[in-house]
Short mmCIF file of C-alpha atoms in Angstrom, two decimals:
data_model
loop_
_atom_site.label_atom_id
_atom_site.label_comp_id
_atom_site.label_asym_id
_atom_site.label_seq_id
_atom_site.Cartn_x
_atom_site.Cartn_y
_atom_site.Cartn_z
CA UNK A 15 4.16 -28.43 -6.49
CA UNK A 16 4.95 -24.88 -7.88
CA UNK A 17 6.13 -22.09 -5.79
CA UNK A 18 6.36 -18.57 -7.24
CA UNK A 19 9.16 -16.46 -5.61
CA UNK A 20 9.25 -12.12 -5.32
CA UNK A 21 11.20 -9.86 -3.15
CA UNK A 22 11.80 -6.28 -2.83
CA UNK A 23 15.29 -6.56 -2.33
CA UNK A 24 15.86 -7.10 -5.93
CA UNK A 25 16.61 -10.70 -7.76
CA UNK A 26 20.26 -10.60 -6.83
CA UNK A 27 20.00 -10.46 -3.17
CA UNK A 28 21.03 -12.94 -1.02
CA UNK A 29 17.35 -13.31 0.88
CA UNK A 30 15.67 -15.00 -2.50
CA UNK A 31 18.66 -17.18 -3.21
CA UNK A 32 18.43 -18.71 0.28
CA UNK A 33 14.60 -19.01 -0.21
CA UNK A 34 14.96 -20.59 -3.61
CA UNK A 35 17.17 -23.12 -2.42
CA UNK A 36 15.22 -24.41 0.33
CA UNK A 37 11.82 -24.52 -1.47
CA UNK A 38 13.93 -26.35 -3.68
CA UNK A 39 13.55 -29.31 -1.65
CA UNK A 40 10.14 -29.70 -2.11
CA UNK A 41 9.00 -27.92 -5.19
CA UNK A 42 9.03 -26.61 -8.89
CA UNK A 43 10.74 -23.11 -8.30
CA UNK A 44 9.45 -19.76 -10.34
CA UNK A 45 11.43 -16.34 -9.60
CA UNK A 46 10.14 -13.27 -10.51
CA UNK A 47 11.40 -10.25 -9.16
CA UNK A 48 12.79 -7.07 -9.34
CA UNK A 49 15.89 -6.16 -11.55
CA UNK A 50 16.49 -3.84 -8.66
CA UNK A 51 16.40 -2.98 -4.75
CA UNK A 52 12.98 -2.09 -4.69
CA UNK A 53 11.89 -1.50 -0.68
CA UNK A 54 9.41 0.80 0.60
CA UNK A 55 7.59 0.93 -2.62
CA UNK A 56 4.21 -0.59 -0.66
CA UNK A 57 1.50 -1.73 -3.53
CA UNK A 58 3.02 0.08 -6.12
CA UNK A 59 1.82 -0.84 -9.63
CA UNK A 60 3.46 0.75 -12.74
CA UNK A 61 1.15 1.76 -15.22
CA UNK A 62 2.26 4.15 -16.88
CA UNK A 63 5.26 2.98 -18.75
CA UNK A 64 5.55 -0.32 -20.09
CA UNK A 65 7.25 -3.63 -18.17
CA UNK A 66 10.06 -5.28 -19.35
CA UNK A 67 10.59 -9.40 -18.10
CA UNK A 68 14.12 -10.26 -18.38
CA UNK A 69 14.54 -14.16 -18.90
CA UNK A 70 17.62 -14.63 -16.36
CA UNK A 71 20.34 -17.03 -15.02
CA UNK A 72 19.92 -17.54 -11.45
CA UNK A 73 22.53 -17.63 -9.73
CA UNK A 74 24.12 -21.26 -10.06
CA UNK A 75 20.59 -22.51 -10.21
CA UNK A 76 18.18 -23.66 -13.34
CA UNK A 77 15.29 -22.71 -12.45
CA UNK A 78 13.18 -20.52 -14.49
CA UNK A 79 13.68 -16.77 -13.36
CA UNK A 80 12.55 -13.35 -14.85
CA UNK A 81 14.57 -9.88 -13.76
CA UNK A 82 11.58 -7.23 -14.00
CA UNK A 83 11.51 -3.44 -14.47
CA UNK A 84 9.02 -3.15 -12.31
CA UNK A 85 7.20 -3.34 -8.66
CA UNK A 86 6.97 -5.97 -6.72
CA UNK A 87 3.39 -6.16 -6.81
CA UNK A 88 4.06 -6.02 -10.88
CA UNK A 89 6.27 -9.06 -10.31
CA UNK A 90 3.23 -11.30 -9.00
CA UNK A 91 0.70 -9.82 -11.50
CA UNK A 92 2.79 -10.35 -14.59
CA UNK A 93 4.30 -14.07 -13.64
CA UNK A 94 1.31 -15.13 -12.08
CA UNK A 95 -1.20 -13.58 -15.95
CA UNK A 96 1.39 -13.18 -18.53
CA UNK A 97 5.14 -15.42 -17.95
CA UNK A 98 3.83 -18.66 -16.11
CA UNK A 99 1.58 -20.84 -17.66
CA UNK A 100 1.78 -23.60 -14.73
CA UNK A 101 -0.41 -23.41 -12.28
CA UNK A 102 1.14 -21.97 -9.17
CA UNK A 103 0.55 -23.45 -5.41
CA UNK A 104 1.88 -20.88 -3.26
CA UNK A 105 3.34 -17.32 -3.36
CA UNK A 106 6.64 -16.59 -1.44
CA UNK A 107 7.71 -13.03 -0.98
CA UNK A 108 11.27 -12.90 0.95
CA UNK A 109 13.34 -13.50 2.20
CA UNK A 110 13.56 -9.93 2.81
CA UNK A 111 16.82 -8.38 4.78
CA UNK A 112 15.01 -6.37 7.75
CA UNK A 113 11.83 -6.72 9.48
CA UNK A 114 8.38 -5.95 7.86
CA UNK A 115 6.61 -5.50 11.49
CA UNK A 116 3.21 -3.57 12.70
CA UNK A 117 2.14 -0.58 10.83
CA UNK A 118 5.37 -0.89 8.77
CA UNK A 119 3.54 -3.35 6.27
CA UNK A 120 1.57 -0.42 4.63
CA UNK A 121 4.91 0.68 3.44
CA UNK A 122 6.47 -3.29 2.58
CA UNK A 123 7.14 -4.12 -1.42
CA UNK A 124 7.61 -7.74 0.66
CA UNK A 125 4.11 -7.70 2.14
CA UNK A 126 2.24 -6.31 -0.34
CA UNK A 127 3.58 -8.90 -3.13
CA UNK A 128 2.37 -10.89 -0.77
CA UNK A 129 -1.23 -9.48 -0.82
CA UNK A 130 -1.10 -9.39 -4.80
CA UNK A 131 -0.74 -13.31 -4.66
CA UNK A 132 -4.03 -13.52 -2.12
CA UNK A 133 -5.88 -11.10 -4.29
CA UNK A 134 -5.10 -12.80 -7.42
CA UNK A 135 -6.44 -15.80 -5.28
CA UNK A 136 -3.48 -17.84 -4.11
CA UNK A 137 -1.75 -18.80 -1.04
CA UNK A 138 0.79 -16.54 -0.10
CA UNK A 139 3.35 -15.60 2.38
CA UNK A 140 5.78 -12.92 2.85
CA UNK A 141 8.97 -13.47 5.14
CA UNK A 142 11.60 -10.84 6.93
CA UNK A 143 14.50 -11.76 8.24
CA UNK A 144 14.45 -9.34 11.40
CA UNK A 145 17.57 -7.24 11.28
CA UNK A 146 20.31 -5.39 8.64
CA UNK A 147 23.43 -6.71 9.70
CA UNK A 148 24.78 -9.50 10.14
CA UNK A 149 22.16 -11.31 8.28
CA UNK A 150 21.97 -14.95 8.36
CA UNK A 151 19.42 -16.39 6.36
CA UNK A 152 19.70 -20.28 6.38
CA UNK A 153 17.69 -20.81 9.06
CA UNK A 154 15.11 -18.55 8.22
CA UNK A 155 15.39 -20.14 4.63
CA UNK A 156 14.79 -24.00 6.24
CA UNK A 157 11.69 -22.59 8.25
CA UNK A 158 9.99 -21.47 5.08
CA UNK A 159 10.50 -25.10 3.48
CA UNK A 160 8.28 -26.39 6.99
CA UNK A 161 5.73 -23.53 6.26
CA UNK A 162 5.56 -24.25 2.87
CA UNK A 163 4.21 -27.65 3.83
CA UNK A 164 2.18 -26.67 6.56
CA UNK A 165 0.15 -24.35 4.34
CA UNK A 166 -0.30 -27.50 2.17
CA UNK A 167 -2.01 -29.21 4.62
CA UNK A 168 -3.73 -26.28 6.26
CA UNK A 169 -5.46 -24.55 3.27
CA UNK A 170 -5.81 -20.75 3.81
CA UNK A 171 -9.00 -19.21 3.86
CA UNK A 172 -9.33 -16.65 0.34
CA UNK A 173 -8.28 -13.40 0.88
CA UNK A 174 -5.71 -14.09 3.74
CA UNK A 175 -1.92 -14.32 3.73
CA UNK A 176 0.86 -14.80 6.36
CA UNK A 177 3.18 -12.10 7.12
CA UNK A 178 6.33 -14.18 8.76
CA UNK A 179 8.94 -12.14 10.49
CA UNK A 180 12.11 -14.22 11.49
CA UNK A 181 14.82 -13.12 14.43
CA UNK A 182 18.28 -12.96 13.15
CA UNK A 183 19.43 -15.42 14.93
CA UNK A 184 20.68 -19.43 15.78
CA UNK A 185 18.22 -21.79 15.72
CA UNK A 186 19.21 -22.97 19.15
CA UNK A 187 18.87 -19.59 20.57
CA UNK A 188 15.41 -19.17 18.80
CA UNK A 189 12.19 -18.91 21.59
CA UNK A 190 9.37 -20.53 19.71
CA UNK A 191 6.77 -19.39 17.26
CA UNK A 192 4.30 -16.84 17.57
CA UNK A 193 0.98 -16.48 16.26
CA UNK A 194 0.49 -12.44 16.47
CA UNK A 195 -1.23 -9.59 15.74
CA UNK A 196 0.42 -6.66 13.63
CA UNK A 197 1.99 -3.95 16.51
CA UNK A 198 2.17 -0.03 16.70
CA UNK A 199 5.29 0.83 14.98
CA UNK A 200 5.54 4.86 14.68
CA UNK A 201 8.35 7.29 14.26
CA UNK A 202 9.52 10.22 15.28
CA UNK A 203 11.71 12.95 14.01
CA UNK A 204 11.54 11.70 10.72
CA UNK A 205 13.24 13.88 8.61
CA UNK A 206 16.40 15.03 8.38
CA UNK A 207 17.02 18.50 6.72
CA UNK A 208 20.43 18.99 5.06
CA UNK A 209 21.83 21.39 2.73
CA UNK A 210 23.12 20.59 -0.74
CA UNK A 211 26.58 22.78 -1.62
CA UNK A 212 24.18 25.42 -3.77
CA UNK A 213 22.30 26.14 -0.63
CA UNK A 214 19.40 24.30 -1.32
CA UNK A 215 17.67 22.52 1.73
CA UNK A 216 17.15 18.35 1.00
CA UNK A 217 15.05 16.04 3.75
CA UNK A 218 16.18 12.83 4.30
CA UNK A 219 13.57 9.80 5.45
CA UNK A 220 14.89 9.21 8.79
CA UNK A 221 13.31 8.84 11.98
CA UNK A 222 13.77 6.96 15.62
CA UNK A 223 11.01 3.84 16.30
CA UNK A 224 8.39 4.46 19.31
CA UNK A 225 7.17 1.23 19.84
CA UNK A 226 5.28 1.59 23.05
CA UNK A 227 1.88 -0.34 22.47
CA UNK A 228 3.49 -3.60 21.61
CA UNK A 229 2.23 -5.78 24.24
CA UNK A 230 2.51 -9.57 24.61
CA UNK A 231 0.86 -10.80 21.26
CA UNK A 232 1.96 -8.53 19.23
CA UNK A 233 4.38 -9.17 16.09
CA UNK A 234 7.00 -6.51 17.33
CA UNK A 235 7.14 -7.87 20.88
CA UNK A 236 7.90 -11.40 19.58
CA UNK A 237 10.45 -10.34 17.44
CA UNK A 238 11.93 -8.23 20.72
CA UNK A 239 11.54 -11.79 22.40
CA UNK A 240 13.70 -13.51 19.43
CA UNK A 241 10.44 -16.00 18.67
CA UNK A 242 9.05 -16.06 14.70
CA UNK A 243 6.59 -13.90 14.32
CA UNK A 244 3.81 -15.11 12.13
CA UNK A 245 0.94 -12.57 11.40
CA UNK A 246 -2.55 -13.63 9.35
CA UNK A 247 -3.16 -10.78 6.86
CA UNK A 248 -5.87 -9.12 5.03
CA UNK A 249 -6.69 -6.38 2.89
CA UNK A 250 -10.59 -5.48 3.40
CA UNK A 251 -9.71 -2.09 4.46
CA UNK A 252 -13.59 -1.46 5.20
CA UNK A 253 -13.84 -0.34 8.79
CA UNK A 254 -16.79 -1.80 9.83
CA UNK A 255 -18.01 -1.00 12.94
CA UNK A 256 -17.50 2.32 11.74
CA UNK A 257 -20.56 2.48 8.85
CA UNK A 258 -23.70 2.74 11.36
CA UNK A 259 -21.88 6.02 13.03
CA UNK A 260 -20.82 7.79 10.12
CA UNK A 261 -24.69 6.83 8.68
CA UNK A 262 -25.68 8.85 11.94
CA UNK A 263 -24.27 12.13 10.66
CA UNK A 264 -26.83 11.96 7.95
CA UNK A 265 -24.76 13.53 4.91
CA UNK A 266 -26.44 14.73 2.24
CA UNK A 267 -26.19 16.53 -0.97
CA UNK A 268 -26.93 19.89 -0.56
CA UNK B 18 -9.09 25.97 11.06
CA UNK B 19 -6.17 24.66 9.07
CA UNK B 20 -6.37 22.36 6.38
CA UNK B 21 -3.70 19.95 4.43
CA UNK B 22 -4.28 19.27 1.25
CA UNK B 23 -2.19 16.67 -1.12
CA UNK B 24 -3.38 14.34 -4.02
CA UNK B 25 -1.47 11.73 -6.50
CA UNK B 26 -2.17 13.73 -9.77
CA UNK B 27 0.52 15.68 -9.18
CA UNK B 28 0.08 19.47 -7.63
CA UNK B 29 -0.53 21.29 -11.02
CA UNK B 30 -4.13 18.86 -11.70
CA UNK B 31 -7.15 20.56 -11.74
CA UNK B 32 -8.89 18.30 -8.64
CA UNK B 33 -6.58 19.57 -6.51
CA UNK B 34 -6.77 22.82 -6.98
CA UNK B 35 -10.71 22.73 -7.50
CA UNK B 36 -10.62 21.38 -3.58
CA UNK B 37 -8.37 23.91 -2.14
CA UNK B 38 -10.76 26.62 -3.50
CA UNK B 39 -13.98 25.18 -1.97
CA UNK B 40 -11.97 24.56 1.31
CA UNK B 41 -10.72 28.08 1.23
CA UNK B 42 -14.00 28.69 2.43
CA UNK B 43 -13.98 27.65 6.17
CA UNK B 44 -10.17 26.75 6.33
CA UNK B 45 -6.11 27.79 5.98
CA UNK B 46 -5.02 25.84 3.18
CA UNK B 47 -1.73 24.28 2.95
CA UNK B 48 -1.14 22.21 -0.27
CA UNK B 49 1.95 19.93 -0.48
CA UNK B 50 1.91 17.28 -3.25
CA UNK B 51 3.71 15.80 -5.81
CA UNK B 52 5.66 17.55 -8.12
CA UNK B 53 4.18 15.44 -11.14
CA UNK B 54 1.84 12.27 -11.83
CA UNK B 55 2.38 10.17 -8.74
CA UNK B 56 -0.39 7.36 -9.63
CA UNK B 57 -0.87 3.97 -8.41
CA UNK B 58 2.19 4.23 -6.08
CA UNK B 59 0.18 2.95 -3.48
CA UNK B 60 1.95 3.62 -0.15
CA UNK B 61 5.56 3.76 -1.47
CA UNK B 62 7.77 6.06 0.31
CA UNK B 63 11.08 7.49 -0.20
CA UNK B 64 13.56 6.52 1.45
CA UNK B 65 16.72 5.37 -0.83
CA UNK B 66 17.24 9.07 -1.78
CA UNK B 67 16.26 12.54 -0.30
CA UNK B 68 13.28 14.61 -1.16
CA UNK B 69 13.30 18.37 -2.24
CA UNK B 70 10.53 20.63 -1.87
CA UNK B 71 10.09 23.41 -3.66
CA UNK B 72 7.55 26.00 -2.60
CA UNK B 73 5.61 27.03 -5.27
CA UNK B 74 3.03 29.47 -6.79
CA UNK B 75 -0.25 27.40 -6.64
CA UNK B 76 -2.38 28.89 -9.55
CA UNK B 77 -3.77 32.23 -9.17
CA UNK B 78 -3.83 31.75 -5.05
CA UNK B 79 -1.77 33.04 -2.20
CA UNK B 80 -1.65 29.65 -0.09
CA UNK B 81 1.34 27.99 1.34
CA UNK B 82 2.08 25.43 -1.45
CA UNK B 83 5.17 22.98 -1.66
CA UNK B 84 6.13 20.65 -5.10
CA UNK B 85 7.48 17.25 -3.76
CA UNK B 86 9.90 15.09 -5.42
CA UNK B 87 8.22 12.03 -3.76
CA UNK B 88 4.89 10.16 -3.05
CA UNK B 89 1.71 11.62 -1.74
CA UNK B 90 2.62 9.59 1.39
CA UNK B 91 6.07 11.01 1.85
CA UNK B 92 4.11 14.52 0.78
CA UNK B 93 1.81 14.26 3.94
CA UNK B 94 5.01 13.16 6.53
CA UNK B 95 6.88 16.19 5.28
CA UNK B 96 4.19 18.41 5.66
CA UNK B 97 3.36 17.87 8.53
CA UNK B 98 6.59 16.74 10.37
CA UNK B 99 8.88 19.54 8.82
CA UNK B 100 7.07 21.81 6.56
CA UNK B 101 4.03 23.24 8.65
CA UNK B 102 4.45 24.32 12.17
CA UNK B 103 0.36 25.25 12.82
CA UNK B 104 -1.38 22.24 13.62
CA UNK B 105 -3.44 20.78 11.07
CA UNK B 106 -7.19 19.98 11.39
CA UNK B 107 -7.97 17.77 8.59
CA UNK B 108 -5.72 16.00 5.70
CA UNK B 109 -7.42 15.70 2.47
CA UNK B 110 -6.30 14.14 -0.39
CA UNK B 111 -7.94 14.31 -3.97
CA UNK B 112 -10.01 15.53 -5.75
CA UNK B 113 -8.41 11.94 -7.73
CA UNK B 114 -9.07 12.05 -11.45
CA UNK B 115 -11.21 8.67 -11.89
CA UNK B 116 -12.54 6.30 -9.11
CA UNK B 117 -10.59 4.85 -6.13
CA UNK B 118 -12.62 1.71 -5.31
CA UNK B 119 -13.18 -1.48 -3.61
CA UNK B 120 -9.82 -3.52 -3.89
CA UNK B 121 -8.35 -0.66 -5.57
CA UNK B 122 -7.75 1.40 -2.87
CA UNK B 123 -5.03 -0.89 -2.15
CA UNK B 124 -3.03 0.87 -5.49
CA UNK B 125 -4.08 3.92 -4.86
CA UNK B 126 -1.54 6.70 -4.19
CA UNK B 127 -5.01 9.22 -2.90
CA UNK B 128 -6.04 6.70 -0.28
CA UNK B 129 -2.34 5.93 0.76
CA UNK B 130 -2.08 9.98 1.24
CA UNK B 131 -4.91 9.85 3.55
CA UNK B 132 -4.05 6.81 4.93
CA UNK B 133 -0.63 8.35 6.46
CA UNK B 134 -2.45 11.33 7.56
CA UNK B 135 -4.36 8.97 9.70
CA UNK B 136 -1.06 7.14 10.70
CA UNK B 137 0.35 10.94 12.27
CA UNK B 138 -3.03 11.02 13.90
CA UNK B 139 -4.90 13.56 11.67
CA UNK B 140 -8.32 13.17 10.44
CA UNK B 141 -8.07 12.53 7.18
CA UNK B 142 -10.14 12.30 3.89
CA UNK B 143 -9.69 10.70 0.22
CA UNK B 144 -11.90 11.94 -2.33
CA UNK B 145 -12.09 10.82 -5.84
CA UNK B 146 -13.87 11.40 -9.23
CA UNK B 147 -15.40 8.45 -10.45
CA UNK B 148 -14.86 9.24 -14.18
CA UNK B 149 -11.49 10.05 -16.35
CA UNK B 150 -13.13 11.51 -19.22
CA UNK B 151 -14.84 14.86 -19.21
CA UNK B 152 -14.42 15.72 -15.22
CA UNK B 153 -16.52 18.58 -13.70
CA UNK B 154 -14.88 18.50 -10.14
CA UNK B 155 -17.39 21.74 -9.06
CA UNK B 156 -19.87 19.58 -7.17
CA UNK B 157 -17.48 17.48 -5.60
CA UNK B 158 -15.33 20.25 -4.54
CA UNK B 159 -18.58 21.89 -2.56
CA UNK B 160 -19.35 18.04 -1.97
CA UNK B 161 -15.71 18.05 0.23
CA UNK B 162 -16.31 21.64 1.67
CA UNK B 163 -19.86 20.70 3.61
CA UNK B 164 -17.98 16.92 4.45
CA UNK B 165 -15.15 19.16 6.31
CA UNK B 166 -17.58 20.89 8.51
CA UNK B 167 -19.59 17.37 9.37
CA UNK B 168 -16.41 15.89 10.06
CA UNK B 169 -15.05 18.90 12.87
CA UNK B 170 -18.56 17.99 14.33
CA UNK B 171 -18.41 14.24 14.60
CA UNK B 172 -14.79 13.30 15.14
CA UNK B 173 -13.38 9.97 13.67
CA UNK B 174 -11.98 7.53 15.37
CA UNK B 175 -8.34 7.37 16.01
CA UNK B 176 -6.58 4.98 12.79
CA UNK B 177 -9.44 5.68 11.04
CA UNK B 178 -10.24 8.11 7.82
CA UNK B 179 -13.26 8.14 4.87
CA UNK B 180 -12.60 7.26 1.19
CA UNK B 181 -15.52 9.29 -0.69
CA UNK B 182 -16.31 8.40 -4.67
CA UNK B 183 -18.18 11.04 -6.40
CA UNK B 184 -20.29 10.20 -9.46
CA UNK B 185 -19.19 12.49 -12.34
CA UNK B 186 -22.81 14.08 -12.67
CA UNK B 187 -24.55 17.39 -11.91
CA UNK B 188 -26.07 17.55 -8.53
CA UNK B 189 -28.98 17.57 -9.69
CA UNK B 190 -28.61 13.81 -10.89
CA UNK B 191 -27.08 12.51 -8.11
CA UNK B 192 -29.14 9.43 -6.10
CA UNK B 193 -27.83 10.95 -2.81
CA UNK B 194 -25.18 9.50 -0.39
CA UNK B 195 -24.48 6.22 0.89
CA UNK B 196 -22.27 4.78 3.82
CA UNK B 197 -20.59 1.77 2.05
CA UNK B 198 -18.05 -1.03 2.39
CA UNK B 199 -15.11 -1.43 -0.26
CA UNK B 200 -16.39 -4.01 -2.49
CA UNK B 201 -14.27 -6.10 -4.96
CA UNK B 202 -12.67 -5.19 -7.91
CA UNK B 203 -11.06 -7.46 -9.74
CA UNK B 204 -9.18 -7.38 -13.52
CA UNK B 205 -9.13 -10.64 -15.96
CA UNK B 206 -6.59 -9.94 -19.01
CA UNK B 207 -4.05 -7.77 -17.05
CA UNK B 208 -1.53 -7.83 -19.33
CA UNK B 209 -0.71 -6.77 -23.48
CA UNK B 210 2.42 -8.25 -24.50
CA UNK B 211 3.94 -5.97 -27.76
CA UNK B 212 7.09 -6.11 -29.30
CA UNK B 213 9.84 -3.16 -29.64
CA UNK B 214 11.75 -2.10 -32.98
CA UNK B 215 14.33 -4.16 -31.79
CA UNK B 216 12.35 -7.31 -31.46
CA UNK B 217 11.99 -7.31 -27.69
CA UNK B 218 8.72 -8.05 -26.24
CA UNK B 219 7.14 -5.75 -23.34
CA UNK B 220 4.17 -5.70 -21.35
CA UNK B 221 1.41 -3.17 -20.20
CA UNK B 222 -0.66 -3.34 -17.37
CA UNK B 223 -4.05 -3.24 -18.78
CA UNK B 224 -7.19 -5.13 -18.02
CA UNK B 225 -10.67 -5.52 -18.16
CA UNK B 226 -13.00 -5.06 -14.76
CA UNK B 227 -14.51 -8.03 -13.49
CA UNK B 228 -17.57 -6.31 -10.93
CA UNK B 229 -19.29 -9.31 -10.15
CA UNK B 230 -19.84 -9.39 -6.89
CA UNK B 231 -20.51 -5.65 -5.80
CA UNK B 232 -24.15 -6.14 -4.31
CA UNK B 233 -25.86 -3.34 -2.69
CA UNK B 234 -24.10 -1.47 0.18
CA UNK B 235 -20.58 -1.66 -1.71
CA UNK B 236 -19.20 1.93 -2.90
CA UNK B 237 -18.67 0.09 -6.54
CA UNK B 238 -22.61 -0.34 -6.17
CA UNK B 239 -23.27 3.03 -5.10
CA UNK B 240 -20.97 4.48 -7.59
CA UNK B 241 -22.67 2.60 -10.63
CA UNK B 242 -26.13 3.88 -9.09
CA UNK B 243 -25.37 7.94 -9.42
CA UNK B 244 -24.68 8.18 -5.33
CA UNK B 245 -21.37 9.32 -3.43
CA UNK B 246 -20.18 6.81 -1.35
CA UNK B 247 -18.33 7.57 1.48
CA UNK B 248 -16.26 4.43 3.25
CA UNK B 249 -14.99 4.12 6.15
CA UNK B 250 -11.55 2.89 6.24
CA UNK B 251 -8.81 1.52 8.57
CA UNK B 252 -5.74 0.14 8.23
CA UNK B 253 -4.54 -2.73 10.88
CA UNK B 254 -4.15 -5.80 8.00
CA UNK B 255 -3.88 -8.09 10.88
CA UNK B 256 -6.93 -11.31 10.08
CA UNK B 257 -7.85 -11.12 14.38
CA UNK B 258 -10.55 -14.31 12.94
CA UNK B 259 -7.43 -16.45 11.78
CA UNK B 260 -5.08 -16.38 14.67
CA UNK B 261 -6.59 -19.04 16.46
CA UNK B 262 -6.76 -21.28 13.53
CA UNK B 263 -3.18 -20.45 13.01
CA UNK B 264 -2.20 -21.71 15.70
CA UNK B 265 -3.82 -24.81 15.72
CA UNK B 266 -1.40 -25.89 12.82
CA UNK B 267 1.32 -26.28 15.88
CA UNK B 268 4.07 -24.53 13.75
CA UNK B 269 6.71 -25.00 15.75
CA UNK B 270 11.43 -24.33 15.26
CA UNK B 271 12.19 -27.53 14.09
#
């Protein structure tokens, strides 16, 4: 078996290490992933300046691994058309340090290298490690080796992904596994307005979570519960049930 | 009325400023958008370093108008969460120079715009030219203008928004308007490998379409027929369908 691995957090971080070393167990490992920290940058593709692949050492490890310029949704597309010739059984994007919960997936490098591996037509799954400090990753690490093999024996449908979100936490205290929808995650006061010693204002990204909605069965609400999250993804962004009313309004040119 | 306007093309492109003119017409216009080329950036925000904006001349007009160092997403949070204190009525995002369709969206920096206006609870609207050469964004600026008014009449949906494609013809050759779903666009040959002066190779993102499966009722149909298509769009990823087969694979801490 061959398992491609991404992140967001760049190919130095600690998440992908821990993730490469577990899938180690039970497969052929390929990293690909950014030569830098990367978050936030959602399905960002870069097309207009070149990529570069950097053929690297990987930590103590000998697997093959590529630093890229680029996105992580470049990483899948260019290991996946252009650096790997073997044919690949599943797509792992993580282990990512902090949680990639509800609405917050629109925004996710993590997720959506994720969705590049299902639209390029291969399993895939993306995995957060739910928290910034403190992280511990070996146990999220040893639950992706068990997904990894669940997925083998459970093909998923095409088009479809899993979005795994992981407490930071012991196993022992760990409640369970949820299957979940994605939650409500807004913000408020988002930016932050400073001013830079010429007098010139600055905003920073900032912002306090809302998460009211997040009832029972939602991805947010496990994590709040300290169970595994585990969301099935897609990305037909077609609202349906939406096409016979907005026919109704009978647009036309004019 | 007030309306926000923002694109990915960067705040000095023509489509941008061809839509706040025609929207001039029945609204307030406030533009904030990048302060350059902002393409394919999909819903990438900024959050590793702070954003400036700069208000600016726009063209010949006297409108509120701010150049952002960031995405169109992190244009439409600043507008509307520190920049404009009169509540906004719509968000539109475009006029995009070439098409925004089917799997596409996904990349698209226009749709993400509208997307997040949808997120704050806004209305919102992404409207692209389906052609890069030769543009003639006159029709699909009045196109916009007459889509505004239908839109104050028949609200949307909360977490919903329209992605409109507008063939790159006189009116008087368009097929009409259709209500569509995204279809699929896919790429085969993604990637040209070259080599540098220095004898480095590097890669651009290229690629050749692959519309096979675009049957009627799909914008990429519509589009290639001479008609506007208009789809509605949402954005909750989560595969509801899948959940229960999820959890039939009894994934449990182990």
């Amino acid at each position: 078996m061959n398992i491609l691995i991404t992140n967001d957090d760049g190919i130095y971080a600690q998440g992908i290490y821990k993730l490469a070393c577990a899938l180690d167990n039970i497969a052929n490992i390929y990293v690909v992933a950014p030569d830098r920290q990367r978050s936030a940058t959602g399905h960002a593709i870069t097309m207009h300046e070149p990529l570069r692949a950097e053929k690297i050492k990987f930590f103590d490890k000998d697997f093959q691994a590529w630093a890229i310029s680029g996105t992580p949704t470049d990483c899948v597309k260019l290991a996946i058309e252009a650096l790997i010739p073997e044919k690949i059984n599943i797509v792992f994007s993580g282990i990512n340090k902090g949680p990639n919960l509800g609405t917050d997936v629109l925004y996710s490098g993590t997720v959506s290298a994720a969705i590049e591996g299902a639209i390029l037509g291969y399993p895939a799954v993306a995995v957060s490690l739910a928290d910034f400090k403190d992280v511990d990753y070996n146990y999220a690490a040893e639950f992706c080796m068990s997904l990894a093999k669940k997925i083998l024996d459970n093909p998923l449908p095409e088009d479809t992904l899993l979005n795994v979100n992981i407490p930071n936490c012991k196993k022992e205290t760990l409640k369970g596994v949820n299957i979940t929808t994605l939650g409500v995650r807004k913000y408020k006061n988002s930016f932050i307005e400073r001013i830079d010693p010429r007098g010139q204002s600055y905003y920073w990204l900032g912002g306090e979570i809302m998460d009211e909605k997040n009832h029972e069965g939602t991805d947010i609400h496990s994590i709040k519960n300290d169970a595994i999250s585990i969301t099935p993804i897609h990305f037909d962004l077609t609202k349906f049930d939406l096409i016979e009313q907005v026919k109704k309004w009978n647009i036309e040119i004019n």
